XYZ file of N, CA and C in Angstrom:
774
model
N 105.755 9.043 113.175
C 105.357 10.445 113.259
C 106.590 11.342 113.199
N 106.396 12.546 112.749
C 107.500 13.490 112.623
C 107.745 14.205 113.956
N 108.945 14.768 114.129
C 109.209 15.539 115.351
C 108.210 16.672 115.546
N 107.732 17.264 114.463
C 106.779 18.364 114.579
C 105.457 17.886 115.172
N 105.027 16.674 114.815
C 103.781 16.126 115.359
C 103.941 15.825 116.848
N 105.075 15.231 117.216
C 105.327 14.982 118.641
C 105.274 16.288 119.430
N 105.863 17.334 118.884
C 105.879 18.619 119.575
C 104.463 19.159 119.732
N 103.622 19.011 118.718
C 102.240 19.483 118.815
C 101.471 18.724 119.899
N 101.693 17.424 119.986
C 101.024 16.626 121.015
C 101.501 17.041 122.402
N 102.789 17.253 122.546
C 103.323 17.659 123.848
C 102.777 19.021 124.262
N 102.559 19.901 123.299
C 101.963 21.196 123.619
C 100.522 21.033 124.095
N 99.798 20.098 123.495
C 98.427 19.821 123.951
C 98.451 19.335 125.396
N 99.381 18.426 125.713
C 99.499 17.940 127.095
C 99.771 19.109 128.043
N 100.644 20.020 127.630
C 100.954 21.180 128.478
C 99.706 22.039 128.700
N 98.929 22.234 127.641
C 97.705 23.030 127.772
C 96.711 22.363 128.715
N 96.602 21.038 128.620
C 95.680 20.321 129.506
C 96.062 20.515 130.962
N 97.346 20.497 131.240
C 97.805 20.612 132.631
C 97.556 21.998 133.210
N 97.268 22.976 132.354
C 97.003 24.336 132.830
C 95.559 24.535 133.284
N 94.664 23.603 132.946
C 93.267 23.739 133.351
C 93.119 23.435 134.841
N 92.229 24.162 135.484
C 91.916 23.880 136.879
C 91.111 22.583 136.972
N 91.081 22.015 138.177
C 90.344 20.762 138.374
C 88.864 20.909 138.037
N 88.334 22.114 138.219
C 86.914 22.356 137.963
C 86.599 22.536 136.485
N 87.624 22.533 135.630
C 87.431 22.806 134.205
C 87.584 21.557 133.359
N 87.146 20.441 133.881
C 87.315 19.171 133.182
C 86.632 19.162 131.824
N 85.432 19.728 131.735
C 84.704 19.710 130.466
C 85.396 20.582 129.417
N 85.901 21.734 129.832
C 86.621 22.597 128.890
C 87.900 21.907 128.414
N 88.567 21.200 129.318
C 89.814 20.526 128.959
C 89.572 19.407 127.952
N 88.536 18.606 128.174
C 88.293 17.503 127.246
C 87.861 18.029 125.890
N 87.148 19.143 125.863
C 86.766 19.744 124.595
C 87.994 20.192 123.810
N 88.939 20.835 124.494
C 90.174 21.255 123.833
C 90.945 20.047 123.308
N 91.037 19.005 124.112
C 91.772 17.813 123.702
C 91.152 17.194 122.450
N 89.842 16.999 122.460
C 89.195 16.359 121.318
C 89.311 17.228 120.072
N 89.116 18.537 120.231
C 89.196 19.436 119.080
C 90.608 19.436 118.498
N 91.609 19.486 119.354
C 92.997 19.520 118.894
C 93.372 18.234 118.167
N 92.962 17.084 118.722
C 93.305 15.812 118.094
C 92.518 15.587 116.809
N 91.291 16.091 116.745
C 90.539 16.021 115.485
C 91.275 16.786 114.392
N 91.797 17.938 114.733
C 92.532 18.727 113.747
C 93.785 18.004 113.273
N 94.494 17.358 114.186
C 95.731 16.670 113.820
C 95.475 15.389 113.032
N 94.361 14.706 113.319
C 94.096 13.410 112.696
C 93.030 13.481 111.607
N 92.639 14.682 111.227
C 91.646 14.853 110.156
C 90.332 14.149 110.476
N 89.888 14.268 111.725
C 88.605 13.699 112.145
C 87.566 14.811 112.204
N 86.313 14.462 111.936
C 85.260 15.488 111.955
C 84.526 15.538 113.293
N 84.657 14.471 114.095
C 83.972 14.460 115.385
C 84.726 13.554 116.348
N 84.409 13.714 117.632
C 85.044 12.896 118.662
C 84.069 12.704 119.808
N 84.271 11.613 120.542
C 83.469 11.332 121.728
C 84.378 10.879 122.854
N 83.886 11.073 124.080
C 84.504 10.445 125.244
C 83.426 9.651 125.961
N 83.785 8.439 126.376
C 82.857 7.615 127.132
C 83.523 7.025 128.356
N 82.799 7.023 129.463
C 83.270 6.391 130.685
C 82.557 5.063 130.854
N 83.312 3.973 130.836
C 82.731 2.627 130.902
C 83.016 1.994 132.256
N 82.006 1.315 132.811
C 82.163 0.615 134.081
C 81.600 -0.794 133.934
N 82.186 -1.717 134.695
C 81.700 -3.101 134.687
C 80.818 -3.314 135.913
N 79.596 -3.738 135.659
C 78.642 -3.951 136.733
C 78.961 -5.231 137.490
N 78.581 -5.256 138.768
C 78.773 -6.449 139.580
C 77.894 -7.581 139.074
N 78.335 -8.812 139.331
C 77.511 -9.960 138.974
C 78.255 -10.943 138.084
N 77.574 -12.055 137.773
C 78.128 -13.064 136.888
C 77.900 -12.643 135.437
N 78.938 -12.818 134.600
C 78.839 -12.361 133.220
C 79.163 -13.465 132.215
N 79.004 -14.732 132.640
C 79.371 -15.831 131.757
C 78.579 -15.822 130.457
N 77.334 -15.387 130.513
C 76.488 -15.405 129.319
C 76.340 -14.022 128.686
N 77.189 -13.098 129.109
C 77.116 -11.734 128.599
C 78.309 -11.489 127.675
N 78.089 -11.331 126.362
C 79.219 -11.099 125.453
C 79.951 -9.795 125.733
N 79.304 -8.873 126.459
C 79.935 -7.600 126.793
C 80.485 -7.587 128.216
N 80.482 -8.751 128.864
C 81.170 -8.971 130.144
C 80.758 -7.992 131.238
N 79.509 -7.546 131.186
C 79.009 -6.666 132.235
C 79.324 -5.200 132.056
N 79.974 -4.828 130.962
C 80.362 -3.432 130.770
C 79.184 -2.583 130.320
N 79.104 -1.374 130.865
C 78.124 -0.372 130.480
C 78.845 0.955 130.247
N 78.387 1.725 129.272
C 78.889 3.073 129.078
C 77.992 3.995 129.899
N 78.525 4.487 130.994
C 77.714 5.233 131.959
C 77.752 6.742 131.745
N 78.644 7.220 130.890
C 78.691 8.653 130.583
C 79.278 8.819 129.198
N 78.739 9.761 128.425
C 79.290 10.038 127.098
C 79.081 11.507 126.750
N 80.081 12.092 126.118
C 79.943 13.437 125.578
C 80.443 13.428 124.134
N 79.895 14.328 123.317
C 80.300 14.471 121.932
C 80.942 15.840 121.740
N 81.962 15.896 120.900
C 82.534 17.187 120.556
C 81.531 18.003 119.747
N 80.933 17.366 118.751
C 79.928 18.024 117.916
C 78.641 17.205 117.969
N 77.699 17.568 118.839
C 76.444 16.824 118.918
C 75.749 16.778 117.564
N 75.131 15.631 117.285
C 74.464 15.437 116.007
C 73.153 16.214 115.997
N 72.965 17.077 115.009
C 71.714 17.821 114.871
C 70.782 17.031 113.947
N 69.445 17.230 114.064
C 68.764 18.241 114.872
C 68.452 17.784 116.296
N 68.791 16.539 116.656
C 68.439 16.032 117.983
C 69.701 15.571 118.705
N 70.494 16.517 119.251
C 71.775 16.148 119.849
C 71.671 15.169 120.999
N 70.520 15.160 121.708
C 70.374 14.243 122.837
C 69.678 12.945 122.462
N 69.214 12.859 121.224
C 68.486 11.669 120.803
C 69.084 11.081 119.529
N 70.319 11.409 119.246
C 70.923 11.019 117.992
C 71.511 9.626 117.990
N 72.320 9.316 116.959
C 72.845 7.964 116.780
C 73.604 7.409 117.970
N 74.411 8.251 118.654
C 75.209 7.723 119.758
C 74.309 7.234 120.895
N 73.266 7.996 121.219
C 72.376 7.564 122.291
C 71.663 6.278 121.911
N 71.251 6.161 120.666
C 70.580 4.939 120.216
C 71.530 3.751 120.272
N 72.792 3.975 119.929
C 73.781 2.890 120.011
C 73.930 2.418 121.452
N 73.983 3.342 122.406
C 74.109 2.964 123.811
C 72.877 2.218 124.299
N 71.712 2.591 123.801
C 70.495 1.862 124.178
C 70.544 0.428 123.674
N 71.029 0.221 122.446
C 71.186 -1.132 121.917
C 72.218 -1.911 122.739
N 73.298 -1.229 123.128
C 74.340 -1.851 123.964
C 73.729 -2.339 125.275
N 72.958 -1.478 125.934
C 72.377 -1.832 127.221
C 71.363 -2.971 127.088
N 70.680 -3.055 125.950
C 69.724 -4.141 125.722
C 70.410 -5.415 125.241
N 71.725 -5.325 125.038
C 72.523 -6.468 124.570
C 72.057 -6.953 123.188
N 71.666 -5.994 122.351
C 71.381 -6.307 120.949
C 72.706 -6.145 120.208
N 73.472 -7.215 120.150
C 74.885 -7.151 119.811
C 75.124 -6.926 118.314
N 75.841 -5.866 118.019
C 76.390 -5.626 116.691
C 77.875 -5.990 116.738
N 78.459 -6.466 115.626
C 79.889 -6.820 115.645
C 80.795 -5.702 116.156
N 80.422 -4.452 115.927
C 81.265 -3.343 116.407
C 81.312 -3.277 117.932
N 80.294 -3.821 118.611
C 80.273 -3.803 120.071
C 81.338 -4.717 120.664
N 81.786 -5.696 119.893
C 82.738 -6.662 120.423
C 84.186 -6.187 120.319
N 84.417 -5.132 119.542
C 85.790 -4.642 119.393
C 86.410 -4.224 120.723
N 85.730 -3.436 121.574
C 86.364 -3.038 122.837
C 86.544 -4.186 123.822
N 85.916 -5.339 123.552
C 86.061 -6.483 124.447
C 87.380 -7.225 124.235
N 88.036 -6.954 123.122
C 89.314 -7.596 122.850
C 90.396 -6.997 123.753
N 91.050 -7.848 124.498
C 92.119 -7.408 125.416
C 91.620 -6.378 126.414
N 90.354 -6.555 126.865
C 89.809 -5.632 127.849
C 90.715 -5.607 129.078
N 90.870 -4.431 129.665
C 91.762 -4.290 130.816
C 93.164 -3.860 130.444
N 93.437 -3.680 129.143
C 94.739 -3.198 128.690
C 94.532 -1.956 127.832
N 95.560 -1.135 127.738
C 95.495 -0.004 126.812
C 95.434 -0.564 125.398
N 94.504 -0.044 124.580
C 94.349 -0.603 123.247
C 93.741 0.415 122.297
N 94.004 0.191 121.028
C 93.442 1.000 119.958
C 92.743 0.056 118.994
N 91.537 0.403 118.602
C 90.792 -0.438 117.659
C 90.017 0.462 116.713
N 89.749 -0.032 115.510
C 89.110 0.808 114.508
C 88.208 -0.009 113.604
N 87.283 0.672 112.946
C 86.308 0.002 112.095
C 86.936 -0.582 110.840
N 87.627 0.233 110.052
C 88.102 -0.212 108.741
C 89.163 -1.293 108.844
N 89.891 -1.323 109.955
C 90.929 -2.333 110.105
C 90.404 -3.643 110.678
N 89.303 -3.600 111.408
C 88.922 -4.795 112.171
C 87.522 -5.324 111.889
N 86.754 -4.640 111.074
C 85.431 -5.140 110.718
C 85.401 -5.508 109.234
N 84.568 -6.468 108.887
C 84.530 -6.973 107.518
C 83.931 -5.943 106.567
N 84.261 -6.029 105.274
C 83.639 -5.119 104.289
C 82.118 -5.213 104.306
N 81.575 -6.401 104.612
C 80.120 -6.574 104.636
C 79.472 -5.710 105.714
N 80.204 -5.479 106.814
C 79.625 -4.682 107.898
C 79.290 -3.273 107.426
N 80.108 -2.747 106.514
C 79.892 -1.389 106.023
C 78.712 -1.301 105.045
N 78.135 -2.441 104.729
C 76.908 -2.464 103.929
C 75.684 -2.733 104.800
N 75.896 -2.910 106.088
C 74.803 -3.287 106.987
C 73.912 -2.106 107.309
N 72.638 -2.363 107.644
C 71.749 -1.277 108.076
C 72.289 -0.538 109.298
N 72.961 -1.277 110.205
C 73.502 -0.651 111.411
C 74.515 0.430 111.037
N 75.482 0.078 110.182
C 76.484 1.073 109.782
C 75.833 2.213 109.024
N 74.991 1.911 108.071
C 74.417 2.965 107.238
C 73.595 3.947 108.065
N 72.844 3.430 109.046
C 71.984 4.302 109.838
C 72.762 5.108 110.878
N 73.640 4.417 111.633
C 74.292 5.073 112.760
C 75.557 5.841 112.378
N 76.215 5.463 111.304
C 77.473 6.101 110.935
C 77.446 6.700 109.528
N 77.095 5.904 108.547
C 77.095 6.406 107.182
C 76.168 7.584 106.975
N 75.037 7.598 107.689
C 74.047 8.661 107.502
C 74.557 10.034 107.923
N 75.572 10.064 108.799
C 76.137 11.342 109.231
C 77.520 11.580 108.629
N 77.901 10.741 107.670
C 79.144 10.960 106.951
C 80.375 10.309 107.529
N 80.222 9.415 108.489
C 81.380 8.740 109.078
C 81.774 7.545 108.229
N 82.983 7.570 107.711
C 83.529 6.459 106.938
C 84.301 5.497 107.835
N 85.028 6.044 108.802
C 85.878 5.223 109.667
C 85.857 5.814 111.072
N 86.155 4.977 112.058
C 86.236 5.420 113.450
C 87.387 4.700 114.133
N 88.095 5.429 114.966
C 89.188 4.883 115.771
C 88.863 5.125 117.231
N 89.096 4.107 118.074
C 88.811 4.208 119.501
C 90.067 3.861 120.291
N 90.241 4.564 121.389
C 91.362 4.304 122.295
C 90.791 4.016 123.665
N 91.098 2.831 124.202
C 90.615 2.444 125.519
C 91.730 2.503 126.542
N 91.463 3.158 127.671
C 92.458 3.316 128.733
C 91.866 2.786 130.032
N 92.347 1.617 130.523
C 91.820 1.087 131.791
C 92.378 1.842 132.987
N 91.483 2.182 133.930
C 91.911 2.809 135.185
C 91.986 1.793 136.314
N 91.105 0.813 136.275
C 91.177 -0.357 137.146
C 90.397 -1.462 136.464
N 90.194 -2.580 137.119
C 89.572 -3.717 136.443
C 88.104 -3.484 136.114
N 87.510 -2.456 136.692
C 86.081 -2.213 136.464
C 85.772 -0.832 135.906
N 86.773 -0.109 135.433
C 86.537 1.245 134.915
C 87.524 1.557 133.804
N 87.002 2.045 132.677
C 87.840 2.400 131.540
C 87.371 3.715 130.916
N 88.319 4.467 130.418
C 88.065 5.712 129.685
C 88.288 5.443 128.205
N 87.308 5.805 127.379
C 87.402 5.540 125.937
C 87.178 6.814 125.136
N 88.091 7.109 124.225
C 87.916 8.196 123.271
C 87.655 7.602 121.895
N 86.740 8.232 121.157
C 86.461 7.818 119.790
C 86.637 8.995 118.845
N 87.150 8.713 117.651
C 87.346 9.750 116.633
C 86.742 9.257 115.324
N 86.078 10.167 114.609
C 85.267 9.799 113.458
C 85.712 10.606 112.246
N 85.961 9.894 111.130
C 86.498 10.529 109.934
C 85.606 10.259 108.725
N 85.665 11.160 107.760
C 84.914 10.982 106.514
C 85.718 10.185 105.493
N 86.895 9.696 105.927
C 87.728 8.818 105.100
C 88.337 7.757 106.004
N 89.097 6.847 105.428
C 89.787 5.846 106.244
C 90.984 6.479 106.935
N 91.111 6.263 108.239
C 92.259 6.787 108.975
C 93.546 6.145 108.456
N 94.586 6.940 108.316
C 95.888 6.408 107.928
C 96.579 5.795 109.145
N 97.608 4.996 108.884
C 98.365 4.402 109.986
C 98.979 5.483 110.866
N 99.452 6.551 110.252
C 100.072 7.624 111.030
C 99.050 8.328 111.918
N 97.832 8.515 111.418
C 96.794 9.154 112.213
C 96.390 8.276 113.392
N 96.313 6.969 113.177
C 95.997 6.059 114.279
C 97.108 6.085 115.318
N 98.356 6.074 114.857
C 99.494 6.134 115.780
C 99.476 7.432 116.569
N 99.147 8.525 115.907
C 99.094 9.834 116.561
C 98.075 9.833 117.690
N 96.869 9.355 117.411
C 95.808 9.348 118.421
C 96.185 8.444 119.598
N 96.752 7.289 119.277
C 97.146 6.355 120.330
C 98.218 6.972 121.228
N 99.229 7.564 120.622
C 100.305 8.168 121.404
C 99.781 9.320 122.261
N 98.941 10.153 121.676
C 98.460 11.336 122.395
C 97.662 10.969 123.630
N 96.929 9.851 123.584
C 96.070 9.474 124.711
C 96.738 8.477 125.652
N 97.844 7.893 125.230
C 98.558 6.936 126.086
C 99.309 7.629 127.207
N 99.766 8.859 126.966
C 100.666 9.505 127.922
C 99.998 10.368 128.969
N 98.661 10.312 129.089
C 97.972 11.215 130.024
C 96.998 10.428 130.921
N 97.541 9.457 131.624
C 96.697 8.674 132.534
C 95.996 9.584 133.536
N 96.678 10.606 134.003
C 96.083 11.530 134.991
C 94.803 12.154 134.435
N 94.791 12.435 133.129
C 93.634 13.079 132.536
C 92.462 12.104 132.424
N 92.735 10.874 132.016
C 91.679 9.860 131.984
C 91.072 9.690 133.376
N 91.929 9.703 134.380
C 91.463 9.547 135.758
C 90.544 10.701 136.151
N 90.938 11.923 135.800
C 90.102 13.075 136.136
C 88.765 13.025 135.405
N 88.772 12.567 134.144
C 87.511 12.456 133.412
C 86.554 11.509 134.133
N 87.061 10.391 134.571
C 86.217 9.419 135.262
C 85.753 9.972 136.605
N 86.654 10.621 137.328
C 86.279 11.212 138.616
C 85.198 12.276 138.445
N 85.279 13.057 137.374
C 84.332 14.150 137.197
C 82.907 13.651 136.993
N 82.761 12.389 136.608
C 81.430 11.798 136.456
C 81.105 10.820 137.588
N 81.991 10.722 138.558
C 81.753 9.803 139.658
C 81.875 8.351 139.247
N 82.703 8.057 138.239
C 82.781 6.692 137.704
C 84.031 5.949 138.140
N 84.820 6.545 139.017
C 86.047 5.875 139.437
C 86.065 5.624 140.935
N 85.862 6.687 141.716
C 85.922 6.542 143.162
C 84.555 6.605 143.818
N 83.568 7.149 143.136
C 82.243 7.300 143.735
C 81.506 5.975 143.780
N 80.649 5.838 144.780
C 79.883 4.606 144.930
C 78.885 4.436 143.784
N 78.290 5.543 143.333
C 77.365 5.537 142.209
C 77.647 6.782 141.357
N 77.297 6.763 140.068
C 77.555 7.935 139.218
C 76.887 9.191 139.749
N 77.510 10.328 139.475
C 76.947 11.603 139.894
C 75.789 12.003 138.985
N 74.799 12.656 139.569
C 73.723 13.239 138.784
C 74.248 14.512 138.122
N 73.559 15.048 137.101
C 74.024 16.305 136.486
C 74.190 17.444 137.488
N 73.267 17.581 138.424
C 73.398 18.655 139.418
C 74.575 18.400 140.340
N 74.779 17.158 140.735
C 75.930 16.836 141.581
C 77.234 17.127 140.855
N 77.281 16.910 139.536
C 78.487 17.248 138.774
C 78.749 18.739 138.818
N 77.700 19.554 138.677
C 77.887 21.005 138.733
C 78.372 21.433 140.113
N 77.797 20.848 141.144
C 78.224 21.161 142.507
C 79.677 20.740 142.713
N 80.040 19.551 142.223
C 81.416 19.082 142.347
C 82.390 20.067 141.720
N 82.114 20.506 140.495
C 83.020 21.417 139.815
C 83.149 22.740 140.558
N 82.075 23.223 141.143
C 82.154 24.469 141.901
C 82.887 24.260 143.229
N 82.716 23.099 143.837
C 83.486 22.793 145.050
C 84.981 22.846 144.758
N 85.358 22.335 143.593
C 86.776 22.282 143.247
C 87.359 23.657 142.938
N 86.495 24.655 142.707
C 86.996 26.024 142.510
C 87.297 26.706 143.827
N 86.840 26.108 144.929
C 87.057 26.707 146.236
C 85.928 27.594 146.715
N 84.859 27.722 145.940
C 83.737 28.566 146.357
C 83.074 28.010 147.617
N 82.684 28.864 148.544
C 81.914 28.400 149.710
C 80.507 27.984 149.272
N 79.849 27.206 150.094
C 78.534 26.676 149.732
C 77.525 27.796 149.457
N 77.638 28.906 150.184
C 76.694 30.005 149.970
C 76.798 30.535 148.544
N 78.016 30.709 148.043
C 78.195 31.213 146.684
C 77.808 30.171 145.639
N 78.025 28.902 145.949
C 77.572 27.847 145.044
C 76.051 27.904 144.911
N 75.387 28.099 146.037
C 73.922 28.216 146.027
C 73.472 29.389 145.169
N 74.193 30.490 145.265
C 73.838 31.671 144.479
C 74.038 31.409 142.983
N 75.142 30.778 142.631
C 75.414 30.516 141.215
C 74.392 29.566 140.608
N 73.987 28.561 141.371
C 73.041 27.571 140.859
C 71.592 27.955 141.134
N 71.409 29.104 141.787
C 70.063 29.609 142.090
C 69.254 28.571 142.876
N 69.900 28.039 143.886
C 69.253 27.104 144.817
C 69.429 27.634 146.237
N 68.629 27.098 147.148
C 68.782 27.503 148.544
C 70.058 26.911 149.130
N 70.558 27.582 150.170
C 71.758 27.070 150.834
C 71.500 25.666 151.359
N 70.329 25.422 151.936
C 70.015 24.105 152.488
C 70.072 23.036 151.404
N 69.519 23.337 150.234
C 69.528 22.364 149.140
C 70.948 22.064 148.679
N 71.760 23.111 148.534
C 73.135 22.920 148.098
C 73.926 22.136 149.138
N 73.685 22.409 150.413
C 74.383 21.652 151.453
C 74.066 20.163 151.342
N 72.839 19.842 151.000
C 72.464 18.439 150.819
C 73.205 17.834 149.624
N 73.332 18.625 148.548
C 74.083 18.137 147.384
C 75.553 17.931 147.718
N 76.122 18.882 148.456
C 77.527 18.759 148.852
C 77.727 17.502 149.697
N 76.815 17.270 150.630
C 76.909 16.077 151.474
C 76.811 14.806 150.628
N 75.944 14.832 149.605
C 75.787 13.669 148.728
C 77.066 13.415 147.935
N 77.695 14.489 147.448
C 78.947 14.340 146.702
C 80.026 13.753 147.607
N 80.172 14.296 148.815
C 81.164 13.760 149.750
C 80.891 12.287 150.038
N 79.625 11.963 150.247
C 79.260 10.583 150.567
C 79.602 9.634 149.414
N 79.312 10.056 148.202
C 79.580 9.190 147.049
C 81.070 8.951 146.840
N 81.879 9.961 147.179
C 83.322 9.802 147.018
C 83.999 9.244 148.267
N 83.230 9.015 149.312
C 83.798 8.433 150.526
C 84.713 9.363 151.282
N 84.430 10.684 151.212
C 85.236 11.670 151.940
C 84.318 12.459 152.869
N 84.921 13.197 153.783
C 84.117 13.932 154.758
C 84.235 15.441 154.630
N 85.154 15.913 153.758
C 85.324 17.355 153.623
C 85.948 17.689 152.268
N 86.012 18.978 151.994
C 86.510 19.442 150.700
C 88.002 19.131 150.518
N 88.764 19.240 151.576
C 90.199 18.965 151.470
C 90.453 17.525 151.043
N 89.685 16.601 151.604
C 89.845 15.196 151.243
C 89.405 14.955 149.800
N 88.362 15.670 149.380
C 87.902 15.561 147.999
C 88.987 16.044 147.046
N 89.605 17.174 147.332
C 90.655 17.706 146.481
C 91.871 16.781 146.460
N 92.201 16.185 147.593
C 93.322 15.256 147.643
C 93.055 14.054 146.755
N 91.827 13.583 146.781
C 91.433 12.467 145.919
C 91.596 12.872 144.463
N 91.155 14.083 144.129
C 91.217 14.569 142.762
C 92.656 14.674 142.262
N 93.550 15.108 143.154
C 94.934 15.308 142.776
C 95.767 14.033 142.876
N 95.091 12.918 143.179
C 95.805 11.652 143.247
C 96.627 11.471 144.494
N 96.292 12.213 145.545
C 97.030 12.119 146.800
C 96.359 11.192 147.794
N 95.268 10.594 147.346
C 94.520 9.680 148.208
C 93.990 8.569 147.350
N 93.907 7.377 147.872
C 93.412 6.242 147.096
C 91.903 6.181 147.118
């Protein structure tokens, strides 16, 4: 990569660090949009993966589930029912496509994997590729996996209408390798790292407002719920993260607590 590209990536890192803890969704949107522009990608996704408890000897996916996913550009006309959601449903049913096995290689380590480099030419003629990727114009995809612990990983995916170049793959890998703190915050924002169970959508909204410092009364007003209801949500968020107050929650968020 050229010095100019390194400088652009470093500026993105600086911009990310300026976001408040409650602005996790805005930050990830900026990151994906910026990297799409640099790598000539038309879309991007983030997924939070967790490994479920239990024996996985007969599971080719080793117990991993994608418990949260967002898209930079949701697929129309059905953004909530599009190809990505259908792919996750197949994943959960263990209807294994060869592309599902790519993230299993060297699981637990930082890694980059892609379709055009690691899947056979025949795969690109398959009904799976044509329906889930070719139909929306995706020629190639690159994924970056970042492990946070042995049971939780943050994965970014980028989708192009052409084959990614070596320089573009290197760019994406470098840009996402140097921000472990950001991967950690993404997982925390969905309750996938420290929480006992994933957060519900309402609990996520309450969490983000807690991190702004708003008192519970104002959170209730913003979400148009009763104070009693919001207090129950706040208690649930604290319970899931194993903390007893807002200060402890913020310390966890800032990496000052294990």
